[in-house]
């Protein structure tokens, strides 16, 4: 894995799976999960484009960078440690004085206004959208599990959440990421 700044494990980023499990999943679904693809090499421009996605800087009113968080702003990275194309992402963490549902409701409205299509959440309590931008399939994820961040963001008296926009390095869609 390589990254340009502090990286986090988002709810929908790939994890390395044994080859036998990937083959079994491909046989069961009728899909090929191991398709050749791009690596992290030369992905800087694509990660910069992801970091510029408007949704990363469109939080609900009252959201701010966590007080103790030294990596404020957008971080980018690339995960090329699993089968298939490398996964590029840009993420931002916020502290919010309201509820998880208020965060989700805000992004439902904001994402729809920006042309994102709601997809199934990768995990309970999260939300996910997809869209295609200049031929690149993008995934937008809003999640609340921040326990992998170091240091752990301190949301103060509110909650912490992460907004992530990701894409396969080759721009292709991937069934395992927030799609029907």
PDB file of C-alpha atoms in Angstrom:
ATOM      1  CA  UNK A   1       0.000   0.000   0.000  1.00  0.00           C
ATOM      2  CA  UNK A   2       1.257   3.441  -0.758  1.00  0.00           C
ATOM      3  CA  UNK A   3      -0.220   6.818   0.065  1.00  0.00           C
ATOM      4  CA  UNK A   4       0.539  10.491  -0.088  1.00  0.00           C
ATOM      5  CA  UNK A   5      -0.691  11.252   3.441  1.00  0.00           C
ATOM      6  CA  UNK A   6      -2.187   9.438   6.405  1.00  0.00           C
ATOM      7  CA  UNK A   7      -4.481   6.698   5.138  1.00  0.00           C
ATOM      8  CA  UNK A   8      -7.511   5.082   6.750  1.00  0.00           C
ATOM      9  CA  UNK A   9      -9.346   1.867   6.215  1.00  0.00           C
ATOM     10  CA  UNK A  10     -12.712   2.903   4.867  1.00  0.00           C
ATOM     11  CA  UNK A  11     -15.719   0.662   5.088  1.00  0.00           C
ATOM     12  CA  UNK A  12     -15.600  -0.275   1.440  1.00  0.00           C
ATOM     13  CA  UNK A  13     -11.873  -0.529   0.712  1.00  0.00           C
ATOM     14  CA  UNK A  14     -10.596  -3.914  -0.261  1.00  0.00           C
ATOM     15  CA  UNK A  15      -8.812  -6.241   2.082  1.00  0.00           C
ATOM     16  CA  UNK A  16      -6.462  -8.955   0.985  1.00  0.00           C
ATOM     17  CA  UNK A  17      -8.240 -12.305   0.705  1.00  0.00           C
ATOM     18  CA  UNK A  18      -6.719 -15.726   0.127  1.00  0.00           C
ATOM     19  CA  UNK A  19      -6.713 -16.660  -3.555  1.00  0.00           C
ATOM     20  CA  UNK A  20      -8.901 -19.690  -2.883  1.00  0.00           C
ATOM     21  CA  UNK A  21     -11.619 -17.465  -1.391  1.00  0.00           C
ATOM     22  CA  UNK A  22     -11.484 -15.114  -4.378  1.00  0.00           C
ATOM     23  CA  UNK A  23     -11.757 -18.049  -6.787  1.00  0.00           C
ATOM     24  CA  UNK A  24     -14.703 -19.498  -4.850  1.00  0.00           C
ATOM     25  CA  UNK A  25     -16.470 -16.115  -4.891  1.00  0.00           C
ATOM     26  CA  UNK A  26     -15.918 -15.816  -8.628  1.00  0.00           C
ATOM     27  CA  UNK A  27     -17.355 -19.277  -9.213  1.00  0.00           C
ATOM     28  CA  UNK A  28     -20.394 -18.612  -7.015  1.00  0.00           C
ATOM     29  CA  UNK A  29     -21.202 -15.231  -8.553  1.00  0.00           C
ATOM     30  CA  UNK A  30     -20.242 -16.036 -12.104  1.00  0.00           C
ATOM     31  CA  UNK A  31     -17.946 -13.009 -12.095  1.00  0.00           C
ATOM     32  CA  UNK A  32     -14.229 -12.691 -12.369  1.00  0.00           C
ATOM     33  CA  UNK A  33     -12.890 -10.872  -9.340  1.00  0.00           C
ATOM     34  CA  UNK A  34      -9.297 -11.277 -10.454  1.00  0.00           C
ATOM     35  CA  UNK A  35      -9.065  -9.127 -13.508  1.00  0.00           C
ATOM     36  CA  UNK A  36      -5.781  -7.630 -14.504  1.00  0.00           C
ATOM     37  CA  UNK A  37      -5.580  -3.959 -13.878  1.00  0.00           C
ATOM     38  CA  UNK A  38      -3.662  -0.904 -13.006  1.00  0.00           C
ATOM     39  CA  UNK A  39      -1.365  -0.604 -10.034  1.00  0.00           C
ATOM     40  CA  UNK A  40      -0.610   2.397  -7.868  1.00  0.00           C
ATOM     41  CA  UNK A  41       2.188   3.406 -10.227  1.00  0.00           C
ATOM     42  CA  UNK A  42       1.386   6.717 -11.827  1.00  0.00           C
ATOM     43  CA  UNK A  43      -1.883   7.190  -9.916  1.00  0.00           C
ATOM     44  CA  UNK A  44      -1.050  10.641  -8.549  1.00  0.00           C
ATOM     45  CA  UNK A  45      -3.181  12.579 -11.035  1.00  0.00           C
ATOM     46  CA  UNK A  46      -6.195  10.297 -10.524  1.00  0.00           C
ATOM     47  CA  UNK A  47      -5.874  10.599  -6.722  1.00  0.00           C
ATOM     48  CA  UNK A  48      -5.658  14.378  -7.086  1.00  0.00           C
ATOM     49  CA  UNK A  49      -8.888  14.290  -9.124  1.00  0.00           C
ATOM     50  CA  UNK A  50     -10.556  12.190  -6.406  1.00  0.00           C
ATOM     51  CA  UNK A  51      -9.387  14.646  -3.728  1.00  0.00           C
ATOM     52  CA  UNK A  52     -11.058  17.467  -5.672  1.00  0.00           C
ATOM     53  CA  UNK A  53     -14.486  15.788  -5.588  1.00  0.00           C
ATOM     54  CA  UNK A  54     -16.984  18.294  -4.169  1.00  0.00           C
ATOM     55  CA  UNK A  55     -18.560  15.750  -1.808  1.00  0.00           C
ATOM     56  CA  UNK A  56     -15.389  15.649   0.307  1.00  0.00           C
ATOM     57  CA  UNK A  57     -15.836  19.316   1.169  1.00  0.00           C
ATOM     58  CA  UNK A  58     -19.638  19.399   1.495  1.00  0.00           C
ATOM     59  CA  UNK A  59     -20.330  18.476   5.138  1.00  0.00           C
ATOM     60  CA  UNK A  60     -23.494  19.321   7.041  1.00  0.00           C
ATOM     61  CA  UNK A  61     -23.590  22.689   8.818  1.00  0.00           C
ATOM     62  CA  UNK A  62     -21.651  22.470  12.067  1.00  0.00           C
ATOM     63  CA  UNK A  63     -19.213  19.760  10.918  1.00  0.00           C
ATOM     64  CA  UNK A  64     -15.505  20.526  11.349  1.00  0.00           C
ATOM     65  CA  UNK A  65     -12.106  18.868  11.446  1.00  0.00           C
ATOM     66  CA  UNK A  66     -11.705  16.885  14.709  1.00  0.00           C
ATOM     67  CA  UNK A  67      -9.904  18.925  17.376  1.00  0.00           C
ATOM     68  CA  UNK A  68      -6.902  16.621  17.839  1.00  0.00           C
ATOM     69  CA  UNK A  69      -6.566  15.500  14.268  1.00  0.00           C
ATOM     70  CA  UNK A  70      -3.222  16.487  12.760  1.00  0.00           C
ATOM     71  CA  UNK A  71      -4.154  15.192   9.297  1.00  0.00           C
ATOM     72  CA  UNK A  72      -6.969  17.684   8.749  1.00  0.00           C
ATOM     73  CA  UNK A  73      -8.274  18.000   5.235  1.00  0.00           C
ATOM     74  CA  UNK A  74      -8.331  15.404   2.488  1.00  0.00           C
ATOM     75  CA  UNK A  75      -5.959  12.450   2.497  1.00  0.00           C
ATOM     76  CA  UNK A  76      -5.380  10.228  -0.509  1.00  0.00           C
ATOM     77  CA  UNK A  77      -4.034   6.760  -0.998  1.00  0.00           C
ATOM     78  CA  UNK A  78      -3.824   3.694  -3.148  1.00  0.00           C
ATOM     79  CA  UNK A  79      -4.307   0.069  -2.127  1.00  0.00           C
ATOM     80  CA  UNK A  80      -2.663  -2.336  -4.525  1.00  0.00           C
ATOM     81  CA  UNK A  81      -2.261  -5.230  -2.109  1.00  0.00           C
ATOM     82  CA  UNK A  82      -5.213  -7.288  -3.344  1.00  0.00           C
ATOM     83  CA  UNK A  83      -6.342  -9.032  -6.506  1.00  0.00           C
ATOM     84  CA  UNK A  84      -7.669  -6.933  -9.348  1.00  0.00           C
ATOM     85  CA  UNK A  85      -7.033  -3.284 -10.120  1.00  0.00           C
ATOM     86  CA  UNK A  86      -5.544  -1.053  -7.457  1.00  0.00           C
ATOM     87  CA  UNK A  87      -8.071   0.943  -5.404  1.00  0.00           C
ATOM     88  CA  UNK A  88      -7.557   4.718  -5.305  1.00  0.00           C
ATOM     89  CA  UNK A  89      -9.257   6.866  -2.694  1.00  0.00           C
ATOM     90  CA  UNK A  90      -9.522  10.305  -1.166  1.00  0.00           C
ATOM     91  CA  UNK A  91     -10.979  10.674   2.322  1.00  0.00           C
ATOM     92  CA  UNK A  92     -11.817  13.304   4.884  1.00  0.00           C
ATOM     93  CA  UNK A  93     -12.793  12.961   8.550  1.00  0.00           C
ATOM     94  CA  UNK A  94     -15.249  15.290  10.253  1.00  0.00           C
ATOM     95  CA  UNK A  95     -16.543  15.856  13.773  1.00  0.00           C
ATOM     96  CA  UNK A  96     -20.252  16.654  13.889  1.00  0.00           C
ATOM     97  CA  UNK A  97     -22.383  17.847  16.843  1.00  0.00           C
ATOM     98  CA  UNK A  98     -25.515  16.013  15.596  1.00  0.00           C
ATOM     99  CA  UNK A  99     -26.550  12.436  14.972  1.00  0.00           C
ATOM    100  CA  UNK A 100     -25.490   9.806  12.466  1.00  0.00           C
ATOM    101  CA  UNK A 101     -28.904  10.023  10.850  1.00  0.00           C
ATOM    102  CA  UNK A 102     -28.508  13.788  10.375  1.00  0.00           C
ATOM    103  CA  UNK A 103     -25.192  13.119   8.595  1.00  0.00           C
ATOM    104  CA  UNK A 104     -26.754  10.445   6.361  1.00  0.00           C
ATOM    105  CA  UNK A 105     -29.773  12.660   5.597  1.00  0.00           C
ATOM    106  CA  UNK A 106     -27.455  15.529   4.608  1.00  0.00           C
ATOM    107  CA  UNK A 107     -25.445  13.347   2.219  1.00  0.00           C
ATOM    108  CA  UNK A 108     -28.589  11.789   0.719  1.00  0.00           C
ATOM    109  CA  UNK A 109     -29.725  15.272  -0.323  1.00  0.00           C
ATOM    110  CA  UNK A 110     -26.284  16.569  -1.305  1.00  0.00           C
ATOM    111  CA  UNK A 111     -25.245  13.466  -3.255  1.00  0.00           C
ATOM    112  CA  UNK A 112     -28.510  13.418  -5.204  1.00  0.00           C
ATOM    113  CA  UNK A 113     -28.036  17.079  -6.126  1.00  0.00           C
ATOM    114  CA  UNK A 114     -24.544  16.227  -7.442  1.00  0.00           C
ATOM    115  CA  UNK A 115     -25.757  13.308  -9.585  1.00  0.00           C
ATOM    116  CA  UNK A 116     -24.753  10.405  -7.325  1.00  0.00           C
ATOM    117  CA  UNK A 117     -26.955   7.275  -7.341  1.00  0.00           C
ATOM    118  CA  UNK A 118     -27.701   5.659  -3.971  1.00  0.00           C
ATOM    119  CA  UNK A 119     -26.366   2.122  -3.637  1.00  0.00           C
ATOM    120  CA  UNK A 120     -26.555  -0.459  -0.876  1.00  0.00           C
ATOM    121  CA  UNK A 121     -24.459   0.436   2.155  1.00  0.00           C
ATOM    122  CA  UNK A 122     -21.345  -1.692   2.566  1.00  0.00           C
ATOM    123  CA  UNK A 123     -22.126  -2.031   6.276  1.00  0.00           C
ATOM    124  CA  UNK A 124     -25.040  -1.199   8.571  1.00  0.00           C
ATOM    125  CA  UNK A 125     -25.056   2.442   9.636  1.00  0.00           C
ATOM    126  CA  UNK A 126     -23.162   3.617   6.555  1.00  0.00           C
ATOM    127  CA  UNK A 127     -24.274   5.033   3.227  1.00  0.00           C
ATOM    128  CA  UNK A 128     -22.926   4.597  -0.275  1.00  0.00           C
ATOM    129  CA  UNK A 129     -23.441   6.129  -3.733  1.00  0.00           C
ATOM    130  CA  UNK A 130     -21.989   5.652  -7.206  1.00  0.00           C
ATOM    131  CA  UNK A 131     -21.599   7.712 -10.343  1.00  0.00           C
ATOM    132  CA  UNK A 132     -19.494   7.853 -13.465  1.00  0.00           C
ATOM    133  CA  UNK A 133     -17.335  10.914 -14.026  1.00  0.00           C
ATOM    134  CA  UNK A 134     -15.409  11.240 -17.312  1.00  0.00           C
ATOM    135  CA  UNK A 135     -15.646   7.478 -17.845  1.00  0.00           C
ATOM    136  CA  UNK A 136     -14.380   6.651 -14.333  1.00  0.00           C
ATOM    137  CA  UNK A 137     -16.689   4.713 -11.999  1.00  0.00           C
ATOM    138  CA  UNK A 138     -16.665   6.430  -8.591  1.00  0.00           C
ATOM    139  CA  UNK A 139     -17.893   5.256  -5.205  1.00  0.00           C
ATOM    140  CA  UNK A 140     -18.862   7.679  -2.419  1.00  0.00           C
ATOM    141  CA  UNK A 141     -18.969   6.253   1.082  1.00  0.00           C
ATOM    142  CA  UNK A 142     -19.994   7.856   4.382  1.00  0.00           C
ATOM    143  CA  UNK A 143     -19.038   5.728   7.364  1.00  0.00           C
ATOM    144  CA  UNK A 144     -18.707   5.998  11.108  1.00  0.00           C
ATOM    145  CA  UNK A 145     -16.029   3.423  11.993  1.00  0.00           C
ATOM    146  CA  UNK A 146     -12.917   5.447  12.659  1.00  0.00           C
ATOM    147  CA  UNK A 147     -11.173   3.011  15.001  1.00  0.00           C
ATOM    148  CA  UNK A 148      -8.400   2.325  12.473  1.00  0.00           C
ATOM    149  CA  UNK A 149      -7.290   5.969  12.344  1.00  0.00           C
ATOM    150  CA  UNK A 150      -4.190   6.948  14.280  1.00  0.00           C
ATOM    151  CA  UNK A 151      -4.496   9.056  16.251  1.00  0.00           C
ATOM    152  CA  UNK A 152      -8.171   8.341  16.775  1.00  0.00           C
ATOM    153  CA  UNK A 153     -10.041  11.533  15.806  1.00  0.00           C
ATOM    154  CA  UNK A 154     -11.687  13.201  18.798  1.00  0.00           C
ATOM    155  CA  UNK A 155     -15.146  14.413  17.789  1.00  0.00           C
ATOM    156  CA  UNK A 156     -15.575  16.333  21.049  1.00  0.00           C
ATOM    157  CA  UNK A 157     -19.179  16.113  22.233  1.00  0.00           C
ATOM    158  CA  UNK A 158     -20.428  14.922  18.858  1.00  0.00           C
ATOM    159  CA  UNK A 159     -19.703  12.061  16.491  1.00  0.00           C
ATOM    160  CA  UNK A 160     -16.922  11.393  14.029  1.00  0.00           C
ATOM    161  CA  UNK A 161     -17.416  10.229  10.457  1.00  0.00           C
ATOM    162  CA  UNK A 162     -15.445   9.752   7.259  1.00  0.00           C
ATOM    163  CA  UNK A 163     -16.368  10.668   3.685  1.00  0.00           C
ATOM    164  CA  UNK A 164     -14.470   8.724   1.031  1.00  0.00           C
ATOM    165  CA  UNK A 165     -14.507   8.847  -2.766  1.00  0.00           C
ATOM    166  CA  UNK A 166     -12.787   5.895  -4.419  1.00  0.00           C
ATOM    167  CA  UNK A 167     -12.221   4.290  -7.776  1.00  0.00           C
ATOM    168  CA  UNK A 168     -10.421   1.388  -9.358  1.00  0.00           C
ATOM    169  CA  UNK A 169      -7.135   2.680 -10.758  1.00  0.00           C
ATOM    170  CA  UNK A 170      -8.271   1.691 -14.252  1.00  0.00           C
ATOM    171  CA  UNK A 171     -11.639   3.455 -13.777  1.00  0.00           C
ATOM    172  CA  UNK A 172     -13.696   0.264 -14.090  1.00  0.00           C
ATOM    173  CA  UNK A 173     -16.676  -0.587 -11.900  1.00  0.00           C
ATOM    174  CA  UNK A 174     -16.273  -3.212  -9.207  1.00  0.00           C
ATOM    175  CA  UNK A 175     -19.243  -5.238  -7.974  1.00  0.00           C
ATOM    176  CA  UNK A 176     -17.904  -5.461  -4.414  1.00  0.00           C
ATOM    177  CA  UNK A 177     -18.123  -1.693  -3.940  1.00  0.00           C
ATOM    178  CA  UNK A 178     -21.573  -0.254  -3.363  1.00  0.00           C
ATOM    179  CA  UNK A 179     -23.366  -1.487  -6.461  1.00  0.00           C
ATOM    180  CA  UNK A 180     -26.600  -3.326  -7.003  1.00  0.00           C
TER     181      UNK A 180
END
